[in-house]
XYZ file of C-alpha atoms in Angstrom:
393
model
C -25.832 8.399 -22.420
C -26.383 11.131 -20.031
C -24.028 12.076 -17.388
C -25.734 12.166 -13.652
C -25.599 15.730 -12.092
C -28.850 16.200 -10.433
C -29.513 15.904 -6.951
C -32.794 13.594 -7.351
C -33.437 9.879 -6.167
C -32.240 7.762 -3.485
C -28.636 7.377 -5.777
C -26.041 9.864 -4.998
C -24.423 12.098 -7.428
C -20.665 11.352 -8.854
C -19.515 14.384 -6.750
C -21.479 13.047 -3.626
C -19.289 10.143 -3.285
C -16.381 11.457 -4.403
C -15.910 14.419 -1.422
C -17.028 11.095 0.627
C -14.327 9.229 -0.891
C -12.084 12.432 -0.204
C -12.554 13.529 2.921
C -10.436 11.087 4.968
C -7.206 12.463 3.293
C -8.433 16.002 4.328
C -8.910 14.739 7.861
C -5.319 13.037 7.965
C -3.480 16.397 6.628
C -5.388 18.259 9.212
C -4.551 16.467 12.222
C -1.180 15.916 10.743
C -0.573 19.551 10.070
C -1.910 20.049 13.650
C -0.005 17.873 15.297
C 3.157 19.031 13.438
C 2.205 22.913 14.710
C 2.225 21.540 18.446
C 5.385 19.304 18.115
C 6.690 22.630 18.038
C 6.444 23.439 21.635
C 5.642 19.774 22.797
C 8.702 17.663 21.661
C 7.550 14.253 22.025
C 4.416 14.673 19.760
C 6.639 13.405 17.271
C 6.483 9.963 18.502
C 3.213 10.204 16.770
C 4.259 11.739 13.654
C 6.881 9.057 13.265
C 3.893 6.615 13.382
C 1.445 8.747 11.467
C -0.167 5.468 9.591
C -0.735 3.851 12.698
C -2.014 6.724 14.778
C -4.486 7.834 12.080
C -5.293 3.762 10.839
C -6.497 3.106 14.640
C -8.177 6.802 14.967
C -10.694 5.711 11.855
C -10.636 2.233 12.936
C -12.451 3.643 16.152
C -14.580 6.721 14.122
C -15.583 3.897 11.221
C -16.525 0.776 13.320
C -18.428 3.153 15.657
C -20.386 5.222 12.603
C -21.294 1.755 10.481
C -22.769 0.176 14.202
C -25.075 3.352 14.525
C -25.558 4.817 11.119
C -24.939 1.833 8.453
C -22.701 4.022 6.790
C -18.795 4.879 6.847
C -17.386 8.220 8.972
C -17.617 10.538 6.266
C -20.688 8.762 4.274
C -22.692 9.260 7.427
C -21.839 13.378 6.742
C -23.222 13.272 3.738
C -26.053 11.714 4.539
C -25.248 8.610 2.844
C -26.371 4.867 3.879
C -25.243 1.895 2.909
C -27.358 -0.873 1.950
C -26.802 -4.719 0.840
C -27.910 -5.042 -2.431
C -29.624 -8.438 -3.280
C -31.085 -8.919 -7.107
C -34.791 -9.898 -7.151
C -36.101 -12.822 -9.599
C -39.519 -12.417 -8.731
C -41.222 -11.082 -11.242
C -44.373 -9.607 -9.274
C -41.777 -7.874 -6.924
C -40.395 -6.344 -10.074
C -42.874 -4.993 -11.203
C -44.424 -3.606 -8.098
C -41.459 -2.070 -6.728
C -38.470 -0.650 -8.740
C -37.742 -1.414 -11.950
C -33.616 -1.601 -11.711
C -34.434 -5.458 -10.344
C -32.541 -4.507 -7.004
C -33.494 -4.925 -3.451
C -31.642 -2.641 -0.296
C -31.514 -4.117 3.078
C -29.765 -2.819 6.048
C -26.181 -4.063 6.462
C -25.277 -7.474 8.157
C -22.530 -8.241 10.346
C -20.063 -9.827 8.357
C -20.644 -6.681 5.790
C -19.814 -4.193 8.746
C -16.347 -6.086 9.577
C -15.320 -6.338 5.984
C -16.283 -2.890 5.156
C -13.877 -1.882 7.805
C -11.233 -4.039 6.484
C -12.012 -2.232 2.925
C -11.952 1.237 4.565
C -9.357 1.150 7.249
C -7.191 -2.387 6.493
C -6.420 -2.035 3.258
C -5.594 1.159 2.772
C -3.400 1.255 5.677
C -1.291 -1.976 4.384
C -1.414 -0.301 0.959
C 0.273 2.696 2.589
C 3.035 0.985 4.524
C 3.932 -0.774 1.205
C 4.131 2.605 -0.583
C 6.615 3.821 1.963
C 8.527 0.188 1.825
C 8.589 0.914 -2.282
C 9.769 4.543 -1.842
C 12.615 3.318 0.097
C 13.754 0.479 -2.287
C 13.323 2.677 -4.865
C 15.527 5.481 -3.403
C 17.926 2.799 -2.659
C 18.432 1.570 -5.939
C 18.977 4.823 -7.255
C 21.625 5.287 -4.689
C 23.137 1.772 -5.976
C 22.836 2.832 -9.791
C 24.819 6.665 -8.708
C 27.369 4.518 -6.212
C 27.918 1.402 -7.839
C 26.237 -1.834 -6.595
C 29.455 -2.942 -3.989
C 28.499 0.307 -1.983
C 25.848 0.434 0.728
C 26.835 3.068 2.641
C 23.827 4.545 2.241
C 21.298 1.976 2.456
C 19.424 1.687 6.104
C 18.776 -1.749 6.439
C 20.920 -2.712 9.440
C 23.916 -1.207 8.798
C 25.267 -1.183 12.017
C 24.394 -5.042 12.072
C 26.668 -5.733 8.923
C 29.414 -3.597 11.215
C 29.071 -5.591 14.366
C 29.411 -9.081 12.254
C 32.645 -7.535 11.334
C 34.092 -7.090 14.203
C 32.348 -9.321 16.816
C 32.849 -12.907 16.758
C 30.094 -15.319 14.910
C 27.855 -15.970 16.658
C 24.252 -17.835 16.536
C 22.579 -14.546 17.297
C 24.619 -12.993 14.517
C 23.554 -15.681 11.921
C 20.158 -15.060 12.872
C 20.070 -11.220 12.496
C 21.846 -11.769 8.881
C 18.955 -13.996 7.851
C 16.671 -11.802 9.196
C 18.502 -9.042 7.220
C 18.227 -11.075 4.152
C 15.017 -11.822 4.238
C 14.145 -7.885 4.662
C 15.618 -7.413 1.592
C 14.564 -9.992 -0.653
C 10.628 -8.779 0.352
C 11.663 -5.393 -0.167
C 12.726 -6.195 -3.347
C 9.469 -8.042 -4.018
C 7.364 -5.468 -2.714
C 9.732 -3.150 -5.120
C 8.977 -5.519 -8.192
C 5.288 -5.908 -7.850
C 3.867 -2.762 -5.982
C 4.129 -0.387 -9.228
C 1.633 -3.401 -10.704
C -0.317 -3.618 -7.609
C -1.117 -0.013 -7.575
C -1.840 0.417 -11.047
C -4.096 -2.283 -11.003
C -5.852 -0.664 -8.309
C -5.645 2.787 -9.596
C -7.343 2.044 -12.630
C -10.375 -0.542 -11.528
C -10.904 2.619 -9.327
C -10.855 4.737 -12.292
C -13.148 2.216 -14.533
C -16.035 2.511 -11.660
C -15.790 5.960 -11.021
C -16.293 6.038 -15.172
C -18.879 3.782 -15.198
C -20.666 5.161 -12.079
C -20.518 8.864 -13.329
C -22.412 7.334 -16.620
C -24.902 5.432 -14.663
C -23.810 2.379 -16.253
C -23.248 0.837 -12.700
C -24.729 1.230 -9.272
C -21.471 0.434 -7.440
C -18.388 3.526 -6.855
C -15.601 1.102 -5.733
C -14.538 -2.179 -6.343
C -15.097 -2.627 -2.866
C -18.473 -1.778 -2.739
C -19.201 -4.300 -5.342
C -17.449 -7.196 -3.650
C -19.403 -6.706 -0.694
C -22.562 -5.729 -2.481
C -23.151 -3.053 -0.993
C -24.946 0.368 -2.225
C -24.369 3.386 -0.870
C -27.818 5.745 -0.624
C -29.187 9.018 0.270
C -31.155 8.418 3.696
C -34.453 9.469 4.010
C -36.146 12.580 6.014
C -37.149 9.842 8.410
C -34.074 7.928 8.630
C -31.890 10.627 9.497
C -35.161 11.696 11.737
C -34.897 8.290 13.465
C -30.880 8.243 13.833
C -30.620 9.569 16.951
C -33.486 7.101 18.679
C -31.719 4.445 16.627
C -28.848 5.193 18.761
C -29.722 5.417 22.100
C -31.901 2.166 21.595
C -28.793 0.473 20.440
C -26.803 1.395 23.535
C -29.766 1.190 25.751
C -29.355 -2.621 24.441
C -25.859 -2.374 25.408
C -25.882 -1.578 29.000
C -28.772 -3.793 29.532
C -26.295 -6.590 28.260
C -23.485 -5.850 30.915
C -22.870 -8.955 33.327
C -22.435 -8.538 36.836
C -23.976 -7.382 39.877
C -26.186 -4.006 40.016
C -23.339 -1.675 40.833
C -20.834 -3.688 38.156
C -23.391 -2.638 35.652
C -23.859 1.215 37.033
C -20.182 1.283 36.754
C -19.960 -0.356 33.365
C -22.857 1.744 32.120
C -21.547 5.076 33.460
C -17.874 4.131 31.577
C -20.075 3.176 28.640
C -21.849 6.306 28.164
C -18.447 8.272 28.855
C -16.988 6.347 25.985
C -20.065 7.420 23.875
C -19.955 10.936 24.650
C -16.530 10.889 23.970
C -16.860 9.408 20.383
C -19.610 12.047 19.951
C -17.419 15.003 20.508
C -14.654 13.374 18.724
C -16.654 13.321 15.806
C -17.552 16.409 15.813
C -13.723 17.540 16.588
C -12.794 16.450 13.574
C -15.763 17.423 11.541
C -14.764 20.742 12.518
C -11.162 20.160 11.952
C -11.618 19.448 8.471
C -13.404 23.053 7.751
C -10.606 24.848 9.809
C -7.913 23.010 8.080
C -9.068 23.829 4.852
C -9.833 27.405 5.347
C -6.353 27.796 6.941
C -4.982 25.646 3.693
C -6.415 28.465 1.445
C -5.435 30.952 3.790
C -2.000 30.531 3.823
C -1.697 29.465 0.334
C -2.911 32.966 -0.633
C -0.356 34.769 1.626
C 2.272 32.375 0.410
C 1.575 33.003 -3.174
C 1.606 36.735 -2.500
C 4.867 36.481 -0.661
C 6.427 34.205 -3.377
C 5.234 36.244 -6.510
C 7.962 39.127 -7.782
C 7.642 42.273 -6.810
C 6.812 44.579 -9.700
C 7.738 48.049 -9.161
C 7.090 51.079 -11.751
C 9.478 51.563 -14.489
C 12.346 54.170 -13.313
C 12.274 57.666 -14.522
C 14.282 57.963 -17.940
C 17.888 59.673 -16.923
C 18.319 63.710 -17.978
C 19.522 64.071 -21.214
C 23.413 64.906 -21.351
C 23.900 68.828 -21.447
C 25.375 69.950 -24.373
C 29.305 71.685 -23.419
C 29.523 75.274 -24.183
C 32.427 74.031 -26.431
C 30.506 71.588 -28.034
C 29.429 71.349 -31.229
C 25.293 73.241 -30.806
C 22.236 70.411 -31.875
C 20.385 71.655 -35.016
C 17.189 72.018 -34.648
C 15.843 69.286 -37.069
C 16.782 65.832 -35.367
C 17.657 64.241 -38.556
C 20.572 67.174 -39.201
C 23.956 65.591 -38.504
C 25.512 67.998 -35.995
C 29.565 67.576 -37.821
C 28.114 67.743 -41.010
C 24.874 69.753 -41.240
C 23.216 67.124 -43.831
C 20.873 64.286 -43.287
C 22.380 62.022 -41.727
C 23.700 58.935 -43.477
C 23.929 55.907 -41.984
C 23.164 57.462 -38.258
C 25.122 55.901 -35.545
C 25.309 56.980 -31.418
C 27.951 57.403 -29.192
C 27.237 55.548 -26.154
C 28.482 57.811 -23.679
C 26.273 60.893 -24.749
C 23.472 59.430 -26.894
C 23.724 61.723 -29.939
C 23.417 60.283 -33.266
C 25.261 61.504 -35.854
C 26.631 60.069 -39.407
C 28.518 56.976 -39.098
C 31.605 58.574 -41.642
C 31.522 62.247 -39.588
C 31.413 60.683 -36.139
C 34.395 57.703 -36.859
C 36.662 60.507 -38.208
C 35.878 62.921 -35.227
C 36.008 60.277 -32.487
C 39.344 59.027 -34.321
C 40.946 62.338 -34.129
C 39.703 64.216 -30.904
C 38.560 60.669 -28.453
C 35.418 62.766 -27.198
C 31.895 63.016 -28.160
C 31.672 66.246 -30.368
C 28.315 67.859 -28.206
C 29.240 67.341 -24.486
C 33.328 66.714 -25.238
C 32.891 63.448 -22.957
C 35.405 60.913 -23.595
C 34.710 58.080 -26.113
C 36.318 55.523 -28.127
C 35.667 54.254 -31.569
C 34.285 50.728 -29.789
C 31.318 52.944 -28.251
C 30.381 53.808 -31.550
C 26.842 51.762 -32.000
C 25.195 51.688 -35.460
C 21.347 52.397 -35.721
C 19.242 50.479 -38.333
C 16.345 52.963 -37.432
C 16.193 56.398 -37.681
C 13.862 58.052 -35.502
């Protein structure tokens, strides 16, 4: 079985969909990294980073309900130049044969297949999200419970000043209902705990089973949610993406014609309208842009932080001068493997530390012993800076 690579047909390549599939995530760590950058000097941008899933679930909401109602396709599908189309399996046997032969006929996308493939693309993975973070904190807190024991919660954040209150206030009716309420927390955060790593392998590997079977053309579906809706994602035509922009400005064309009220209601609505419009436009584009600046300043400053991490590697130092020898000394015969005490080869050689000269292990113990200097440059040494040498040189 071949694996697809090539560019040809109406089916997109494995890669196609996948830097579809990816290119949300890029957009969320650019805006968050932006965002983060300008909380800097404008303090209460970090309302919206401490509601980053909602921010950036209602920002696609908007981008992918207003792409699939002009384009039949998803934000970052319609980039690509990707459609999507309902897939409905032909039994006729004359339309078999005189269209395609993979028995499957595309049709543009109906309404109900819009809304859910907004739930598929901006629902679910926002809910999927939130109960990541809820299992990251249950998970954190029973590894606080295993290091603390299971009696102490001072470090667990569910309503701990509540539990203090109830301590010290009086019971009360409000009171019974916040500890219920504090119960209950816990006892679905301990589900969510319990089934979550299931859930998300589950997911993680239908995902991976598509993608597998997709890459080896053994199904025309990428996602499991693609093939609950039946739905197939496309290349457009020259003429589709030709037609796009007339497509558009018929559709809101129908739009403002559909505004009740009197004539200047309807200039009003239509002028607000086309605002909104223009302003979707250039969003788009904002963040098509964003995406290409984020990553080049990713790689950017991933290079400079790499060079600023890695170890600085200097050249080797300069060897030191070799000691001089003392005009008292002992004088260095001129063949290196002479033992300067006893003018013979030396035997096992051994060097004082303190000088470097090598001389027989027997002459230099006895001299060292006796006079507590090196014999060449009459530096002081002890027998424990004796150092034997199993190589000669």
């Amino acid at each position: 079985m071949l694996f697809q690579v090539g560019g040809q047909g109406a089916r997109p390549t494995f890669f196609e969909m996948a830097a579809a599939q990816q290119l949300p995530a890029s957009l969320r760590g650019a805006l968050t990294y932006s965002i983060g950058v300008l909380a800097l000097r404008r303090p209460f941008l970090h309302k919206v980073l401490d509601y980053e899933d909602e921010f950036f679930a209602l920002l696609m909401l908007v981008l992918e309900t207003h792409s699939l109602r002009n384009t039949d396709a998803s934000f970052s599908e319609s980039l690509y130049g990707l459609r999507r189309r309902a897939a409905k399996i032909r039994t006729k046997q004359a339309d078999i044969r005189s269209k395609s032969n993979d028995g499957i006929q595309h049709s543009s996308l109906e309404k109900h297949q819009r809304v859910l493939s907004v739930v598929f693309l901006v629902v679910l993975p926002y809910v999927k999200s939130k109960l990541h973070s809820i299992y990251n904190k249950e998970r954190e807190a029973r590894l606080q419970a295993s290091l603390w024991g299971p009696g102490d919660e001072r470090f667990e954040d569910v309503d701990y000043f509540d539990e203090a209150e109830a301590s010290i206030a009086s019971r009360t009716s409000t009171e019974t209902e916040a500890t219920i309420r504090t119960r209950l927390a816990k006892n679905i955060q301990k589900i969510i705990g319990v089934c979550y790593p299931w859930l998300h392998a589950t997911t993680e590997g239908l995902t991976f089973t598509y993608q597998l079977l997709y890459l080896l053309d053994a199904t025309g579906f990428y996602s499991v949610g693609l093939h609950a809706l039946g739905i197939h994602v496309c290349r457009a035509t020259g003429q589709e993406l030709m037609d796009t922009s007339s497509r558009i400005s018929k559709i809101r064309n129908r739009e403002r014609e559909r505004l009740p009220g009197p004539p200047w209601l309807k200039a009003v609505q239509g002028a607000l309208l086309k605002c909104t419009y223009a302003v979707l436009d250039y969003a788009q584009t904002g963040l098509i842009a964003a995406v290409f600046i984020f990553k080049m300043m990713e790689w950017w400053y991933q290079s400079a932080e790499e060079r600023m991490s890695a170890p600085t590697v200097y050249p080797p130092p300069p060897p030191p001068p070799p000691p001089k020898v003392a005009k008292d000394g002992i004088p260095l015969p001129p063949d290196r493997t002479i033992c300067p005490l006893c003018s013979q080869k030396r035997a096992n050689p051994s060097v004082v530390t303190v000088s470097g000269f090598v001389f027989c292990y027997a002459c230099i113990h006895k001299y060292v012993s006796q006079y507590k200097r090196c014999p060449v440059t009459l530096m002081p040494a002890d027998i424990d800076q004796i150092r034997r040498l199993f190589h000669d040189m």
